[in-house]
Coordinates of N, CA, C and O and ligand atoms in Angstrom, one line a residue:
X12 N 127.2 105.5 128.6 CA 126.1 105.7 127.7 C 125.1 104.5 127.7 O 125.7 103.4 127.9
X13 N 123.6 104.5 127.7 CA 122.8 103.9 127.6 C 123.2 102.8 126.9 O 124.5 102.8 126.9
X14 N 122.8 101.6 126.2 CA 122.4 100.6 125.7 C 121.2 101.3 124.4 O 120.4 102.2 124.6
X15 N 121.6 100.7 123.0 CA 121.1 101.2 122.3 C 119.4 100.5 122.6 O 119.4 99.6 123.4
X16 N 117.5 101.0 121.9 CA 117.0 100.5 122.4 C 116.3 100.2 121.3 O 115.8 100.9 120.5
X17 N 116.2 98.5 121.4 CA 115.4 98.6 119.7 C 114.0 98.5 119.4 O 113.5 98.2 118.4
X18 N 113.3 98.9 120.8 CA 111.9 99.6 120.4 C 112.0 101.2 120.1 O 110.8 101.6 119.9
X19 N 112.7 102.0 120.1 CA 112.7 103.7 119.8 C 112.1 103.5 118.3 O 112.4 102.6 117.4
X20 N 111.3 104.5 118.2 CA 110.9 105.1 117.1 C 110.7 104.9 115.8 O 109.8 104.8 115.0
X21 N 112.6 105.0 115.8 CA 113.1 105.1 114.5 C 113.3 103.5 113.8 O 113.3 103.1 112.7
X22 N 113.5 102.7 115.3 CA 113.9 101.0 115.2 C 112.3 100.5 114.4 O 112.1 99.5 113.7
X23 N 111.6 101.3 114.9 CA 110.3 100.6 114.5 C 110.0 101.2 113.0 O 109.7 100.3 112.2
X24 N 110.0 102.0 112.7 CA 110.0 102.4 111.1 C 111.1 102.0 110.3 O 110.8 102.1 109.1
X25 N 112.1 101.6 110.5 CA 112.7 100.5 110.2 C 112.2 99.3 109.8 O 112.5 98.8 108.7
X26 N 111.3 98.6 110.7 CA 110.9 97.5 110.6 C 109.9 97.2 109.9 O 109.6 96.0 109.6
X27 N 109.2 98.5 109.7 CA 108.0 98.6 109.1 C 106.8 98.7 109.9 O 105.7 98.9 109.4
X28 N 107.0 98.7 111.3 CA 106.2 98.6 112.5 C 105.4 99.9 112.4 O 104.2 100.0 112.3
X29 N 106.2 100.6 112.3 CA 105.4 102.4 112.1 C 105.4 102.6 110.7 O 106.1 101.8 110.1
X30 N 104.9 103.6 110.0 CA 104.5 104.2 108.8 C 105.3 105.6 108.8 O 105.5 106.2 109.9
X31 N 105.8 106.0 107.8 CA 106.9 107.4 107.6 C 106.6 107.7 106.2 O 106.0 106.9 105.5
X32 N 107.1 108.6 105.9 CA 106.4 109.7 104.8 C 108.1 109.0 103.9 O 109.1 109.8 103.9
X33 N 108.2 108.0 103.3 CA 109.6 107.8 102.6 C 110.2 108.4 101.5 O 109.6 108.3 100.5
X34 N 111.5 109.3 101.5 CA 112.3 109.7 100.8 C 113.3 109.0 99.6 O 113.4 109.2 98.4
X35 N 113.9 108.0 100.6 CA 115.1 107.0 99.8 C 114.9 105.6 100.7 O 114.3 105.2 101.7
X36 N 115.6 105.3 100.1 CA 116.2 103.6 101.1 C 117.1 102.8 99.8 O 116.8 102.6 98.6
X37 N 118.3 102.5 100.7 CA 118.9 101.6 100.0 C 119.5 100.6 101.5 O 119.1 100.7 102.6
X38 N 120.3 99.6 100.9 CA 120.6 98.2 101.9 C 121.1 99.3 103.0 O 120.5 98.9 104.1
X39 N 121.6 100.1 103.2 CA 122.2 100.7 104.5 C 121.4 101.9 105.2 O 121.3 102.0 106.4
X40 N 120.8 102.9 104.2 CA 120.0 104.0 105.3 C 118.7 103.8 104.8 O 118.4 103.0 103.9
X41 N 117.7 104.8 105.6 CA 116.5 105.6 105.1 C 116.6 106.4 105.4 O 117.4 106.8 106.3
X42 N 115.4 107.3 104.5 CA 115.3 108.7 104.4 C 113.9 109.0 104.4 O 113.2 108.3 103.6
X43 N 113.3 109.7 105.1 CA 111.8 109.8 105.6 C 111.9 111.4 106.2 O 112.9 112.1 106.6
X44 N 110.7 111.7 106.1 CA 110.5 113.3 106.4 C 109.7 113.7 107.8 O 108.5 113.5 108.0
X45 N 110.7 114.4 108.9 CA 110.4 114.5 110.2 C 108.9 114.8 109.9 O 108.4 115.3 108.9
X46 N 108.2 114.4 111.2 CA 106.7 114.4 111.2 C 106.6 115.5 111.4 O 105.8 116.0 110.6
X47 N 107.1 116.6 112.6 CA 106.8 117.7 112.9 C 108.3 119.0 112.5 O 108.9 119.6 113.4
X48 N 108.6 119.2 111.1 CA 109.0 119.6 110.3 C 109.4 121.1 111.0 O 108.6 121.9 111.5
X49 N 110.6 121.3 111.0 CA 111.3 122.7 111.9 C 111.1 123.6 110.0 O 110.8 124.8 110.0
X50 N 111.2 123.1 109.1 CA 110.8 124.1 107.4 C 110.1 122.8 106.7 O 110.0 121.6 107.0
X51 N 109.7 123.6 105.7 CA 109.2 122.4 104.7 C 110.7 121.2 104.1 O 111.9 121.5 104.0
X52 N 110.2 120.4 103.9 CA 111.0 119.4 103.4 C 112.2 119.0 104.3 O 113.2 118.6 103.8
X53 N 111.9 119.0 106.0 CA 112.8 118.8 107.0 C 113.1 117.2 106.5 O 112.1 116.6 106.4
X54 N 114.1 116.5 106.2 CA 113.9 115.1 106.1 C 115.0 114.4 107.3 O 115.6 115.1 108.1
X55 N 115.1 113.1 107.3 CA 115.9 112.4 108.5 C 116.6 111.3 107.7 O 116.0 110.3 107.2
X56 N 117.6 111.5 107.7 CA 118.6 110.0 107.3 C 119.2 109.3 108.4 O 119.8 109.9 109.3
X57 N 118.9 107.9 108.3 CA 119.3 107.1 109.5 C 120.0 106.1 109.0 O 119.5 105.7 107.9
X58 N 120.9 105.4 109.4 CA 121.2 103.8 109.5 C 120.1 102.5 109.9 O 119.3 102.4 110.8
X59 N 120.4 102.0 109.2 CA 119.6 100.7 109.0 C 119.7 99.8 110.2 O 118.8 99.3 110.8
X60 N 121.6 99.9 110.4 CA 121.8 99.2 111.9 C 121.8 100.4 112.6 O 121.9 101.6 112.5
X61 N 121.6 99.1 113.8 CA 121.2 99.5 115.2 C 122.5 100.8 115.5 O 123.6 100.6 115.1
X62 N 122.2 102.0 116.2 CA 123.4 102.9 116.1 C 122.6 104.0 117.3 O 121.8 104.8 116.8
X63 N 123.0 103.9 118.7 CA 122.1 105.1 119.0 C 122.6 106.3 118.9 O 122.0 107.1 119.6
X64 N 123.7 106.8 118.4 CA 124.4 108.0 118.0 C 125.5 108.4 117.4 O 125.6 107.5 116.5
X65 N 126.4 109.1 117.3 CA 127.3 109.4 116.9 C 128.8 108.9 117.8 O 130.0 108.9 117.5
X66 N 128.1 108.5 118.9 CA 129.3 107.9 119.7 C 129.3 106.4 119.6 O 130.1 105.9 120.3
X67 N 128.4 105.5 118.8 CA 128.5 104.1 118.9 C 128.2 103.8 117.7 O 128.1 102.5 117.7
X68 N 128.0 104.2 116.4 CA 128.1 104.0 115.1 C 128.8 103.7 114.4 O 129.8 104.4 114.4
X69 N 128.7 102.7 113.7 CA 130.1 102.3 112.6 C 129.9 103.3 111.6 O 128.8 103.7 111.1
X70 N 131.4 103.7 111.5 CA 132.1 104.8 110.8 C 131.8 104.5 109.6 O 132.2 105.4 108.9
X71 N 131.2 103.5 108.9 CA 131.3 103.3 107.7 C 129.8 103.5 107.5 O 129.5 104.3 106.6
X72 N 129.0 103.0 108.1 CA 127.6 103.6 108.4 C 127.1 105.2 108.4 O 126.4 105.7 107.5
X73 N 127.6 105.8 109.5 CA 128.4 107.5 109.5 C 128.1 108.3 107.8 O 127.4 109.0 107.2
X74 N 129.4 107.2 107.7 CA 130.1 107.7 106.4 C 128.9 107.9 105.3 O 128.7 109.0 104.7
X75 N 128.0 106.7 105.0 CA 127.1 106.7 104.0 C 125.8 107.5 104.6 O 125.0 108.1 103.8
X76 N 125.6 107.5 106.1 CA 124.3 108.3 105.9 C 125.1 109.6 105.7 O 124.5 110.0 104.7
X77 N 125.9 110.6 105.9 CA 126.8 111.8 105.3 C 126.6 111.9 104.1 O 126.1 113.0 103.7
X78 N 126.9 110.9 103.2 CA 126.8 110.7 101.5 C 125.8 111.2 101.1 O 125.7 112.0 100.1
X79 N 124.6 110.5 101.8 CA 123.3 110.4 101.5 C 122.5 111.6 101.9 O 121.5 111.9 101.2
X80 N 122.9 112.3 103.2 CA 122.7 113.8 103.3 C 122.9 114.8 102.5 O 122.2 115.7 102.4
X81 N 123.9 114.6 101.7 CA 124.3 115.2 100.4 C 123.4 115.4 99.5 O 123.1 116.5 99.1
X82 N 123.0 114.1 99.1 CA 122.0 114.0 98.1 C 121.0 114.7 98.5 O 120.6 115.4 97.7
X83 N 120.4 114.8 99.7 CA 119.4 114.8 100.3 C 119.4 116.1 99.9 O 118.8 116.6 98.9
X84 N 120.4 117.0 101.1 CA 120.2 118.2 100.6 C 120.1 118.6 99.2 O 119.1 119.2 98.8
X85 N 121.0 118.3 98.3 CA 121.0 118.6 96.6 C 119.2 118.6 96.4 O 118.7 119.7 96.1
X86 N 118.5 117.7 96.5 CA 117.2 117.5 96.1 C 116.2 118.7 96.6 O 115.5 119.4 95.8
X87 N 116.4 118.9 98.4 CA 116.1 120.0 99.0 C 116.0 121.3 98.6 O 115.0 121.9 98.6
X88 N 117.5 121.7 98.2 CA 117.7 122.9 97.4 C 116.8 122.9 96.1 O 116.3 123.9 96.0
X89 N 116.5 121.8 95.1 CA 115.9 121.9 94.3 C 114.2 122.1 94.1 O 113.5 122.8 93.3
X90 N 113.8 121.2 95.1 CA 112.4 120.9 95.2 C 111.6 121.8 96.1 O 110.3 121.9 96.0
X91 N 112.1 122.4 96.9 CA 111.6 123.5 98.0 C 112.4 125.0 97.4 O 112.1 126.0 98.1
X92 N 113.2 125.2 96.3 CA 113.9 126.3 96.0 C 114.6 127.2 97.1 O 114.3 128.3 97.3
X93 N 115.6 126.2 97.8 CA 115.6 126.8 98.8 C 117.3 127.7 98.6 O 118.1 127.6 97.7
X94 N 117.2 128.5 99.8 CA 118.5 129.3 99.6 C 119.9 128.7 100.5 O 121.0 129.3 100.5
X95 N 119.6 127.4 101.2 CA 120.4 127.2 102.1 C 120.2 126.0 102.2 O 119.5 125.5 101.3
X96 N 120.5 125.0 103.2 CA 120.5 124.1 103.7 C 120.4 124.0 105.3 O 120.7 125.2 105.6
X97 N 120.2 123.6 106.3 CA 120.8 123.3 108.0 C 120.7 121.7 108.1 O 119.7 121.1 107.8
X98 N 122.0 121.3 108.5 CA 122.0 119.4 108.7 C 122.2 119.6 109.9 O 123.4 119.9 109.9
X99 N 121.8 119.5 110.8 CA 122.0 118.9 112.8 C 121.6 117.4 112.6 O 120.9 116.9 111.7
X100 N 122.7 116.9 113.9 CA 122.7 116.1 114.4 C 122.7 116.2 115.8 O 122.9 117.3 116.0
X101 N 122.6 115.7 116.5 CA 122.0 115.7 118.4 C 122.7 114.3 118.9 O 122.7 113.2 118.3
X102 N 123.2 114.5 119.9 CA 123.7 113.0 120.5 C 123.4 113.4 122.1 O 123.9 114.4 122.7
X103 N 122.6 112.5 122.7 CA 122.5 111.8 123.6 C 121.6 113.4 124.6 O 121.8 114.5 124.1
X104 N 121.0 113.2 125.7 CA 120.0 114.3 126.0 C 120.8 115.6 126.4 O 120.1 116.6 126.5
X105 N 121.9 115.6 126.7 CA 123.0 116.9 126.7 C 123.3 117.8 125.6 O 123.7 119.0 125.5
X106 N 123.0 116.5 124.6 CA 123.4 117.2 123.5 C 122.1 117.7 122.2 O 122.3 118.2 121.1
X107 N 121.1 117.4 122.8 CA 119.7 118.1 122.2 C 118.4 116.9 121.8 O 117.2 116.9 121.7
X108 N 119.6 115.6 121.7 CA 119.1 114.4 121.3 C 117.3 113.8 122.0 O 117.2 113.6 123.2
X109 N 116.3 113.7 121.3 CA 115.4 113.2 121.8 C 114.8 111.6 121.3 O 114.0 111.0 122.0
X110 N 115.3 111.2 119.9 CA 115.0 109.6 119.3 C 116.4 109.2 119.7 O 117.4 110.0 119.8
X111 N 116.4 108.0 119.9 CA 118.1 107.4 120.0 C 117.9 106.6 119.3 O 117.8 105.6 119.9
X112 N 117.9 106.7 118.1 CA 118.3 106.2 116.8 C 119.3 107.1 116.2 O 119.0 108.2 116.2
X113 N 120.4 106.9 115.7 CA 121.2 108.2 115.5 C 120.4 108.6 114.0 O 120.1 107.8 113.1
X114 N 120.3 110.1 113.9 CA 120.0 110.3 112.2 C 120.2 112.0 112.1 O 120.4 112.8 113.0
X115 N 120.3 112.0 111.1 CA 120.8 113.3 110.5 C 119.6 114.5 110.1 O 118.7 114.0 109.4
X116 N 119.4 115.3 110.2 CA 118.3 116.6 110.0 C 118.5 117.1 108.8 O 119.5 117.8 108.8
X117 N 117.9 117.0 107.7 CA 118.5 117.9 106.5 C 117.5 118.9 106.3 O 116.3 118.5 106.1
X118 N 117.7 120.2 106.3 CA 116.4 121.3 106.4 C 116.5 122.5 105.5 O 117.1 123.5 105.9
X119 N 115.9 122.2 104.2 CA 115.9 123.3 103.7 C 115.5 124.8 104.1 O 114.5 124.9 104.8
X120 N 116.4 126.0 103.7 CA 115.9 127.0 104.5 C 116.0 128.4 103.6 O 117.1 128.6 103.1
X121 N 115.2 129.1 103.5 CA 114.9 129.9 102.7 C 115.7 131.4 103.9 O 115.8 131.5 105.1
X122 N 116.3 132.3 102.7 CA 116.5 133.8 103.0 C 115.5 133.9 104.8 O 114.4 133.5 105.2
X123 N 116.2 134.5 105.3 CA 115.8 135.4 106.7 C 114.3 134.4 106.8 O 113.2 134.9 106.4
X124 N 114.3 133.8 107.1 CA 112.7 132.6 107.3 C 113.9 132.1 108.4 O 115.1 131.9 108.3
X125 N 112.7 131.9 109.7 CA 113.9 131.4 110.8 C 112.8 130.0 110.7 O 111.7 129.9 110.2
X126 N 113.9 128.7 111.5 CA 113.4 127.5 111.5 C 112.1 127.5 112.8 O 112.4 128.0 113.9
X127 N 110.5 126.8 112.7 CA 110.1 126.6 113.7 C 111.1 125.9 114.7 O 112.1 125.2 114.4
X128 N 110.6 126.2 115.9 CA 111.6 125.3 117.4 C 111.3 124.3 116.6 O 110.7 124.1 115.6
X129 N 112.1 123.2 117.6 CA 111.4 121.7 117.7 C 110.3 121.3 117.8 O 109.7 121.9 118.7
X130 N 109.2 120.2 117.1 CA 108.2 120.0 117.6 C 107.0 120.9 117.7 O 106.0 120.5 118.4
X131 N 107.0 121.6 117.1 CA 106.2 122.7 117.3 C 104.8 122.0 116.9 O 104.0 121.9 117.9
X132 N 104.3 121.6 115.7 CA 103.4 121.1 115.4 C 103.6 119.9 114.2 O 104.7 119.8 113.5
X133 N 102.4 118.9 114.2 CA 102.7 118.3 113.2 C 102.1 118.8 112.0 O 101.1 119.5 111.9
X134 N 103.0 118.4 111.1 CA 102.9 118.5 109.4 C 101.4 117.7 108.8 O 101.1 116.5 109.2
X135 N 100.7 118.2 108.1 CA 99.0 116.8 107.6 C 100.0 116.2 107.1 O 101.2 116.5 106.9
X136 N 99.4 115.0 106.9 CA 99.7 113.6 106.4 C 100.1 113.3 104.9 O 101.0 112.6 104.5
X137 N 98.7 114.4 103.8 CA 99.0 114.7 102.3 C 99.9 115.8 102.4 O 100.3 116.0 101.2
X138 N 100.4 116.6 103.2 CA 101.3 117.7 102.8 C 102.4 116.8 102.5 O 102.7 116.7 101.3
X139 N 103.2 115.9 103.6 CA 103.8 115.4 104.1 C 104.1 113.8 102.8 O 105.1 113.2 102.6
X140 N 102.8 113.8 102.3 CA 103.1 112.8 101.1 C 103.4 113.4 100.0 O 104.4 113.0 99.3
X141 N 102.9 114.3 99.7 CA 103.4 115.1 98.3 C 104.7 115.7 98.2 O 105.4 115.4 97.2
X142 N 105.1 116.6 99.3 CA 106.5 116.5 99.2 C 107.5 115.5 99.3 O 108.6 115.8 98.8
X143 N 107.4 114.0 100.1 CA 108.1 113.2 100.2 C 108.5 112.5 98.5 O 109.5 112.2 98.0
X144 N 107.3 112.5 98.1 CA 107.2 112.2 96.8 C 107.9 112.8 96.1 O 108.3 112.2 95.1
X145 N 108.3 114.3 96.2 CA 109.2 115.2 95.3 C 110.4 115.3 95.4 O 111.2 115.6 94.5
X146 N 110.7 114.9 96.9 CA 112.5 114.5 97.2 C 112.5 113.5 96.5 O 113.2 113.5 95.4
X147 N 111.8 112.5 96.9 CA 112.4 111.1 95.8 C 112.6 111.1 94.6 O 113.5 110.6 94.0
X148 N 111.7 111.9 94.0 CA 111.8 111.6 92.5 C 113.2 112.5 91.8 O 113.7 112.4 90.7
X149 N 113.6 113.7 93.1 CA 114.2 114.5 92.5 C 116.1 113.6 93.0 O 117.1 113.7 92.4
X150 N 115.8 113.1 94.1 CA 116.8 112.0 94.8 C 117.0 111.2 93.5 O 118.2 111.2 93.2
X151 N 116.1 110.4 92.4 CA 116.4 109.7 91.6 C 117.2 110.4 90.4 O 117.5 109.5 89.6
X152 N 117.5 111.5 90.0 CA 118.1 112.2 89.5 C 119.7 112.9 89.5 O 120.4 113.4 88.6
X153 N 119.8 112.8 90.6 CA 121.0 112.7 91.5 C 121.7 111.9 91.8 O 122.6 112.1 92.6
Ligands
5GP217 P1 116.3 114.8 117.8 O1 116.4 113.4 118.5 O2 117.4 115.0 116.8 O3 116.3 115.9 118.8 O4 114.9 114.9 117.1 C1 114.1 113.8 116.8 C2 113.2 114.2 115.6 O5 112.4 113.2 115.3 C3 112.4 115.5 115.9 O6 112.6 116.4 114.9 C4 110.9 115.0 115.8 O7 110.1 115.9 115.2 C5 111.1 113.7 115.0 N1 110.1 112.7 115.2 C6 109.7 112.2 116.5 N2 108.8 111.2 116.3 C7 108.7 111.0 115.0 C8 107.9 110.0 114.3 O8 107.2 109.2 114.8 N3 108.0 110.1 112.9 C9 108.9 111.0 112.3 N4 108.9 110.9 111.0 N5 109.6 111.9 113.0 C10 109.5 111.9 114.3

């Protein structure tokens, strides 16, 4: 497997280098809302440390962004009224993976509404702030 890479994406919103629509953050994950959104309120939980996947992550790391998916979804289900949840994870380009930052997909999903593909388009910028704003607040609750 590669070498993890600490210019990808995710390493840079981390650092504050890039800008993300923010959900949560505590000392170990973040939580920010995929830019180009497979349903409304698609969000991404990541580790803090460096981790390019599920095959090189500390288990304890793992463990809390899992925890924290939880919440995630709970908030999901509430704030988007959704009927379901979908959490994917992707590891490495075999396995669907395209950031190698490892992170988690949490996707609220409503009755017979299928998820756009991947990528399909980006989400506006105020869509994308308003709802981030409504996980969190509903995240603080939880
Ligand atoms: P994966 O690696 O699990 O296949 O997917 C990477 C995800 O990151 C995709 O859902 C894509 O829309 C999302 N993504 C790619 N670039 C950015 C970005 O700059 N900001 C955010 N918030 N999401 C991104």
């Amino acid at each position: 497997m590669p070498d993890y890479d600490p210019n990808n994406i995710f390493a840079k919103i981390i650092r504050g280098e890039l800008p993300c629509h923010k959900v949560y953050e505590d000392d170990r994950v973040l939580v920010f809302l995929d830019i180009m959104p497979r349903a409304p309120g698609h969000a991404l939980v990541i580790p803090k440390n460096a981790a390019r996947n599920i095959l090189d992550v500390d288990p304890d790391d793992l463990a809390h962004v899992a925890r924290i998916a939880q919440k995630v979804a709970r908030a999901g289900m509430q704030v988007f009224d959704a009927d379901g949840i979908t959490v994917q994870q992707f590891n490495e380009n075999a396995g669907g993976q395209v950031v190698f930052h490892l992170h988690m997909h949490v996707i609220p999903r409503k009755e017979n509404v299928a998820m756009k593909p991947p990528a399909t388009e980006k989400e506006k910028p105020d869509v994308l702030a308003d709802q981030a704003r409504r996980l969190a607040a509903a995240m603080q609750t939880l």
